[in-house]
Amino acid sequence: MPRTSVKAQSVADFISELVQTDNESPTQPGEAWVMRVDGSSTSSGAGAGLVLSAPDGRSFERSLRLGFRATNNEAENEVLLAGLRLSREMQVDAIHILTDSQLVAEQLDGRYEAREPTMVKYLAKVRSLASDFSRFMISRVPRSQNERVDELAKMASKSDSGAQTEVERLPFRAVSISAVSSADSRSTWVQEMLLFKCDGTLPADQTAARRIRRTQAWYSKVNGQLYKRSFSHPLLRCLEPEEAQTILAEVHEGIYREHIVGRTLACKILRQGYYWPTMSRDAKSYVQRCGPCQKHARTPRQPAVPLTLIDCAWPFEQWGLDLLGPFPPASGQRRYIVVGVDYFTKWVEAEPLATIIERQVEKFVWKNIVTRFGLSRAIITDNGSQFASTRFREFYANYEIQLKFSSMAHP
């Protein structure tokens, strides 16, 4: 099939970075390449940037967005590992790393000790890759000398970047989180099930032990990974809690940014071959915390409680009465309005008032309702003193009109 069109900027980047002209001399063996790295971790995500410079002046820039939650130190180690892998693919013999992270530089030099299990794993991985180079050096530089890589890292850490530089995505960590968890940390459901599958070990918690005995027939161990059998799907890979959060973020707001709702999100992850027990509840909770989903979601129109019907047999049988105001003064210092609405025809009677005393309300009912439409069966009001007074109750009793009070509400 014919090849689709390629953006001119991509072609230009390919030519400028990878095509060697005739007047360029090849890099001499033993000359050290310089790689500047920096990581950034913000509330919207984590990113990293690197600039790899050859001895002949050529440079290669990369902006990397991490597809998982990472601290600033973890982002620094991730970009360092990515840069070392890139250098090894380009057959770089000697390399000099420049970073503004004192922790990364001093740990590799041996002056600082890596105490956190995650940092221990990262340090071992970096030293393993560094052994492939004939010369490996790392130096700490001020942040002012790392401005370009800092810009690349911040650009990648933003959820929506308008820059023209292409942002690559690292969906998974370079080290395994399950392998660096501390011994006294609480074991996950995957680890508990794997232990039972290996040697029949059950957790001390009786509830968890009963759950494992009840559900263990649905799970299988394949190459050290836990999988769940299903009726209509192939084996589903069981995920740890942190892996589940990564998959949720990738499917919900990853490269396609579909922002699907909770139930659809859980079903889509299931069709992709992943499973964990609380995936439906976690998917719903993740969508509820998603900012764009809350801004652009449809506003629910369904009432919070079932509607209550008010029966009216004939017109002007039942009226609703209320007072409005105060408003800006009109002629005669009238600042209030007394309103009556018929429940059957929705006919409205209103009159401006200067004062809202019982005599004025009684006069309005007699003049605008009784003399025009006849005696009503009932009038519904709120608990205002003008309607609940003894004089008003006697007025209703004389004409056998039922006085009803509506429920209090504070919208």
Short mmCIF file of C-alpha atoms in Angstrom, two decimals, residues 95-376:
data_model
loop_
_atom_site.label_atom_id
_atom_site.label_comp_id
_atom_site.label_asym_id
_atom_site.label_seq_id
_atom_site.Cartn_x
_atom_site.Cartn_y
_atom_site.Cartn_z
CA ILE A 95 30.68 9.17 27.80
CA HIS A 96 30.61 12.03 30.29
CA ILE A 97 27.32 12.62 32.14
CA LEU A 98 26.35 16.13 33.31
CA THR A 99 23.45 16.40 35.75
CA ASP A 100 22.23 18.97 38.27
CA SER A 101 21.04 16.23 40.67
CA GLN A 102 23.48 15.99 43.54
CA LEU A 103 21.92 12.74 44.76
CA VAL A 104 22.42 10.90 41.45
CA ALA A 105 25.96 12.18 40.95
CA GLU A 106 27.14 11.46 44.49
CA GLN A 107 25.56 7.99 44.63
CA LEU A 108 27.31 6.93 41.43
CA ASP A 109 30.62 8.33 42.75
CA GLY A 110 30.15 6.37 45.96
CA ARG A 111 30.05 9.41 48.27
CA TYR A 112 26.35 8.90 49.07
CA GLU A 113 24.79 5.62 50.08
CA ALA A 114 21.52 4.52 48.45
CA ARG A 115 19.20 3.58 51.29
CA GLU A 116 15.77 3.47 49.66
CA PRO A 117 15.11 0.13 47.93
CA THR A 118 14.05 1.90 44.74
CA MET A 119 17.26 3.92 44.58
CA VAL A 120 19.30 0.76 45.21
CA LYS A 121 17.73 -0.89 42.18
CA TYR A 122 18.25 2.20 40.00
CA LEU A 123 21.90 2.48 41.11
CA ALA A 124 22.58 -1.17 40.26
CA LYS A 125 20.95 -0.77 36.85
CA VAL A 126 22.97 2.36 36.02
CA ARG A 127 26.26 0.73 37.07
CA SER A 128 25.43 -2.32 34.96
CA LEU A 129 24.93 -0.18 31.85
CA ALA A 130 27.97 1.99 32.67
CA SER A 131 30.19 -1.07 32.57
CA ASP A 132 29.61 -1.33 28.80
CA PHE A 133 31.61 1.87 28.19
CA SER A 134 35.38 2.08 28.17
CA ARG A 135 35.18 5.39 30.04
CA PHE A 136 32.25 6.54 32.15
CA MET A 137 32.29 9.83 34.06
CA ILE A 138 29.55 11.77 35.84
CA SER A 139 29.70 15.34 37.14
CA ARG A 140 27.28 17.65 38.88
CA VAL A 141 26.75 21.04 37.22
CA PRO A 142 24.69 24.06 38.30
CA ARG A 143 21.11 24.24 37.07
CA SER A 144 21.98 27.34 35.01
CA GLN A 145 24.20 25.16 32.80
CA ASN A 146 21.41 22.64 32.23
CA GLU A 147 18.74 25.02 30.98
CA ARG A 148 17.99 23.23 27.70
CA VAL A 149 17.44 19.78 29.23
CA ASP A 150 15.41 21.41 31.99
CA GLU A 151 13.11 22.88 29.32
CA LEU A 152 12.77 19.47 27.65
CA ALA A 153 11.92 17.81 30.99
CA LYS A 154 9.30 20.41 31.94
CA MET A 155 7.76 20.24 28.47
CA ALA A 156 7.37 16.47 28.76
CA SER A 157 5.94 16.62 32.29
CA LYS A 158 3.01 18.78 31.15
CA SER A 159 -0.14 16.94 30.14
CA ASP A 160 -0.71 19.10 27.06
CA SER A 161 2.42 20.56 25.55
CA GLY A 162 2.18 22.97 22.65
CA ALA A 163 5.86 22.73 21.77
CA GLN A 164 6.95 21.40 18.39
CA THR A 165 9.57 19.01 19.78
CA GLU A 166 8.35 15.43 19.66
CA VAL A 167 7.74 13.92 23.09
CA GLU A 168 8.46 10.22 23.43
CA ARG A 169 6.69 8.09 26.02
CA LEU A 170 8.15 5.62 28.50
CA PRO A 171 5.15 3.50 29.59
CA PHE A 172 6.93 1.38 32.21
CA ARG A 173 9.72 1.73 34.77
CA ALA A 174 13.22 0.51 34.10
CA VAL A 175 13.14 -1.38 37.41
CA SER A 176 10.44 -3.53 38.98
CA ILE A 177 8.52 -1.97 41.87
CA SER A 178 7.53 -5.35 43.30
CA ALA A 179 11.21 -6.27 43.55
CA VAL A 180 12.09 -3.19 45.58
CA SER A 181 9.27 -3.30 48.13
CA SER A 182 10.46 -3.49 51.70
CA ALA A 183 10.21 -6.73 53.62
CA ASP A 184 7.90 -5.32 56.25
CA SER A 185 5.51 -3.74 53.75
CA ARG A 186 2.04 -5.19 53.40
CA SER A 187 1.88 -7.91 50.74
CA THR A 188 -0.48 -7.42 47.81
CA TRP A 189 -3.19 -9.79 46.67
CA VAL A 190 -1.01 -10.96 43.76
CA GLN A 191 1.87 -11.88 46.08
CA GLU A 192 -0.47 -13.71 48.45
CA MET A 193 -1.95 -15.76 45.62
CA LEU A 194 1.49 -16.55 44.16
CA LEU A 195 2.72 -17.76 47.55
CA PHE A 196 -0.28 -20.07 47.83
CA LYS A 197 0.29 -21.39 44.30
CA CYS A 198 3.99 -22.04 45.04
CA ASP A 199 3.96 -23.74 48.42
CA GLY A 200 0.44 -23.44 49.80
CA THR A 201 1.30 -20.57 52.20
CA LEU A 202 -1.77 -18.69 53.44
CA PRO A 203 -1.81 -15.20 55.01
CA ALA A 204 -2.36 -14.81 58.74
CA ASP A 205 -5.60 -12.90 58.17
CA GLN A 206 -8.44 -15.43 58.25
CA THR A 207 -10.62 -13.41 55.88
CA ALA A 208 -7.85 -13.23 53.27
CA ALA A 209 -7.10 -16.94 53.73
CA ARG A 210 -10.75 -17.90 53.11
CA ARG A 211 -10.82 -15.67 50.03
CA ILE A 212 -7.72 -17.36 48.58
CA ARG A 213 -9.10 -20.87 49.19
CA ARG A 214 -12.39 -19.89 47.58
CA THR A 215 -10.93 -18.24 44.45
CA GLN A 216 -7.60 -20.04 43.88
CA ALA A 217 -9.06 -22.35 41.21
CA TRP A 218 -9.52 -19.34 38.90
CA TYR A 219 -5.82 -18.44 38.93
CA SER A 220 -2.71 -19.95 37.33
CA LYS A 221 0.99 -19.26 37.61
CA VAL A 222 2.79 -18.97 34.25
CA ASN A 223 6.50 -18.05 34.11
CA GLY A 224 6.35 -16.42 37.53
CA GLN A 225 3.31 -14.26 36.60
CA LEU A 226 -0.21 -14.66 37.98
CA TYR A 227 -3.03 -15.05 35.46
CA LYS A 228 -6.79 -15.40 35.86
CA ARG A 229 -8.95 -17.75 33.84
CA SER A 230 -12.15 -16.42 32.29
CA PHE A 231 -15.11 -17.79 30.33
CA SER A 232 -14.83 -15.75 27.12
CA HIS A 233 -11.31 -14.25 27.29
CA PRO A 234 -7.80 -15.71 27.22
CA LEU A 235 -5.71 -15.68 30.39
CA LEU A 236 -5.85 -12.27 32.05
CA ARG A 237 -2.66 -10.93 33.59
CA CYS A 238 -3.17 -9.98 37.25
CA LEU A 239 -1.78 -6.54 38.14
CA GLU A 240 -0.27 -5.10 41.29
CA PRO A 241 -1.94 -1.92 42.66
CA GLU A 242 0.68 0.44 41.16
CA GLU A 243 0.57 -1.36 37.82
CA ALA A 244 -3.21 -1.03 37.85
CA GLN A 245 -2.97 2.75 38.31
CA THR A 246 -0.54 2.94 35.38
CA ILE A 247 -2.91 0.97 33.13
CA LEU A 248 -5.86 3.14 34.20
CA ALA A 249 -3.98 6.31 33.30
CA GLU A 250 -2.73 4.88 29.99
CA VAL A 251 -6.15 3.72 28.79
CA HIS A 252 -8.14 6.67 30.11
CA GLU A 253 -5.90 9.60 29.14
CA GLY A 254 -3.06 8.00 27.18
CA ILE A 255 -2.11 8.58 23.58
CA TYR A 256 -5.71 8.70 22.30
CA ARG A 257 -7.16 10.64 25.28
CA GLU A 258 -10.61 9.04 25.00
CA HIS A 259 -11.64 9.87 28.60
CA ILE A 260 -14.24 7.10 28.69
CA VAL A 261 -16.55 6.57 31.66
CA GLY A 262 -15.85 4.19 34.53
CA ARG A 263 -17.73 1.05 33.45
CA THR A 264 -16.52 1.31 29.84
CA LEU A 265 -12.97 1.93 31.08
CA ALA A 266 -13.02 -1.24 33.18
CA CYS A 267 -14.42 -3.32 30.29
CA LYS A 268 -11.80 -1.99 27.89
CA ILE A 269 -8.96 -2.88 30.28
CA LEU A 270 -10.48 -6.35 30.66
CA ARG A 271 -10.52 -6.78 26.87
CA GLN A 272 -6.85 -5.79 26.74
CA GLY A 273 -6.02 -8.78 28.95
CA TYR A 274 -5.59 -7.28 32.43
CA TYR A 275 -7.39 -7.95 35.69
CA TRP A 276 -7.47 -7.03 39.36
CA PRO A 277 -10.37 -7.57 41.81
CA THR A 278 -11.39 -3.93 42.32
CA MET A 279 -11.01 -2.76 38.72
CA SER A 280 -14.64 -1.57 38.35
CA ARG A 281 -14.55 0.47 41.56
CA ASP A 282 -11.06 1.83 40.80
CA ALA A 283 -12.07 2.82 37.25
CA LYS A 284 -15.12 4.70 38.54
CA SER A 285 -13.03 6.45 41.21
CA TYR A 286 -10.33 7.38 38.66
CA VAL A 287 -12.89 8.98 36.32
CA GLN A 288 -14.40 10.93 39.22
CA ARG A 289 -10.94 12.40 40.00
CA CYS A 290 -10.15 13.24 36.36
CA GLY A 291 -10.22 17.03 35.87
CA PRO A 292 -11.18 17.14 32.15
CA CYS A 293 -13.96 14.60 32.73
CA GLN A 294 -15.48 16.76 35.47
CA LYS A 295 -15.31 19.89 33.30
CA HIS A 296 -16.82 18.44 30.13
CA ALA A 297 -19.12 15.70 31.45
CA ARG A 298 -22.86 15.91 30.92
CA THR A 299 -24.79 17.58 33.72
CA PRO A 300 -27.24 15.09 35.29
CA ARG A 301 -30.86 16.17 34.91
CA GLN A 302 -32.42 13.44 37.00
CA PRO A 303 -33.95 14.80 40.25
CA ALA A 304 -32.27 13.76 43.47
CA VAL A 305 -35.56 12.41 44.90
CA PRO A 306 -38.75 11.15 43.23
CA LEU A 307 -41.18 13.91 42.34
CA THR A 308 -44.36 14.21 44.44
CA LEU A 309 -47.59 14.83 42.56
CA ILE A 310 -50.08 17.41 43.89
CA ASP A 311 -53.63 16.48 42.89
CA CYS A 312 -56.13 19.19 41.97
CA ALA A 313 -59.67 18.23 40.93
CA TRP A 314 -60.82 21.56 39.42
CA PRO A 315 -59.52 25.07 38.69
CA PHE A 316 -58.95 27.50 41.56
CA GLU A 317 -59.46 24.74 44.10
CA GLN A 318 -56.00 25.15 45.64
CA TRP A 319 -53.71 28.16 45.72
CA GLY A 320 -50.11 28.73 46.71
CA LEU A 321 -49.29 31.95 48.54
CA ASP A 322 -45.93 33.60 49.16
CA LEU A 323 -44.17 36.94 49.77
CA LEU A 324 -41.24 38.25 47.70
CA GLY A 325 -38.79 41.04 48.47
CA PRO A 326 -37.56 43.43 49.52
CA PHE A 327 -36.97 45.04 46.09
CA PRO A 328 -35.82 48.56 45.19
CA PRO A 329 -38.55 50.96 46.42
CA ALA A 330 -41.28 51.85 43.91
CA SER A 331 -43.98 54.53 44.17
CA GLY A 332 -45.53 54.65 47.61
CA GLN A 333 -42.46 52.89 49.11
CA ARG A 334 -43.75 49.56 47.89
CA ARG A 335 -40.86 47.11 48.18
CA TYR A 336 -42.61 43.74 48.53
CA ILE A 337 -44.88 41.58 46.38
CA VAL A 338 -47.51 39.11 47.52
CA VAL A 339 -48.10 36.36 44.95
CA GLY A 340 -50.80 33.72 44.61
CA VAL A 341 -50.61 30.85 42.06
CA ASP A 342 -53.42 28.43 41.22
CA TYR A 343 -52.19 24.82 41.22
CA PHE A 344 -54.52 23.72 38.39
CA THR A 345 -54.33 26.50 35.79
CA LYS A 346 -51.05 28.13 36.96
CA TRP A 347 -52.89 31.46 37.01
CA VAL A 348 -50.95 34.15 38.87
CA GLU A 349 -52.29 36.98 41.01
CA ALA A 350 -49.81 39.54 42.39
CA GLU A 351 -49.90 42.89 44.14
CA PRO A 352 -47.15 45.25 45.41
CA LEU A 353 -47.10 46.05 49.13
CA ALA A 354 -45.38 48.66 51.25
CA THR A 355 -45.65 46.51 54.39
CA ILE A 356 -46.15 42.78 54.85
CA ILE A 357 -48.44 42.61 57.86
CA GLU A 358 -51.32 40.15 58.38
CA ARG A 359 -53.99 42.72 57.42
CA GLN A 360 -52.39 43.37 54.02
CA VAL A 361 -52.16 39.65 53.21
CA GLU A 362 -55.75 39.06 54.34
CA LYS A 363 -56.93 41.94 52.13
CA PHE A 364 -55.08 40.44 49.12
CA VAL A 365 -56.70 37.01 49.60
CA TRP A 366 -60.19 38.51 49.86
CA LYS A 367 -59.83 40.97 46.95
CA ASN A 368 -57.76 38.95 44.43
CA ILE A 369 -58.82 35.38 45.15
CA VAL A 370 -62.15 35.03 46.99
CA THR A 371 -64.10 37.82 45.23
CA ARG A 372 -62.78 36.89 41.77
CA PHE A 373 -62.59 33.08 41.78
CA GLY A 374 -64.70 32.04 44.72
CA LEU A 375 -63.83 30.20 47.90
CA SER A 376 -60.95 27.78 47.61
#
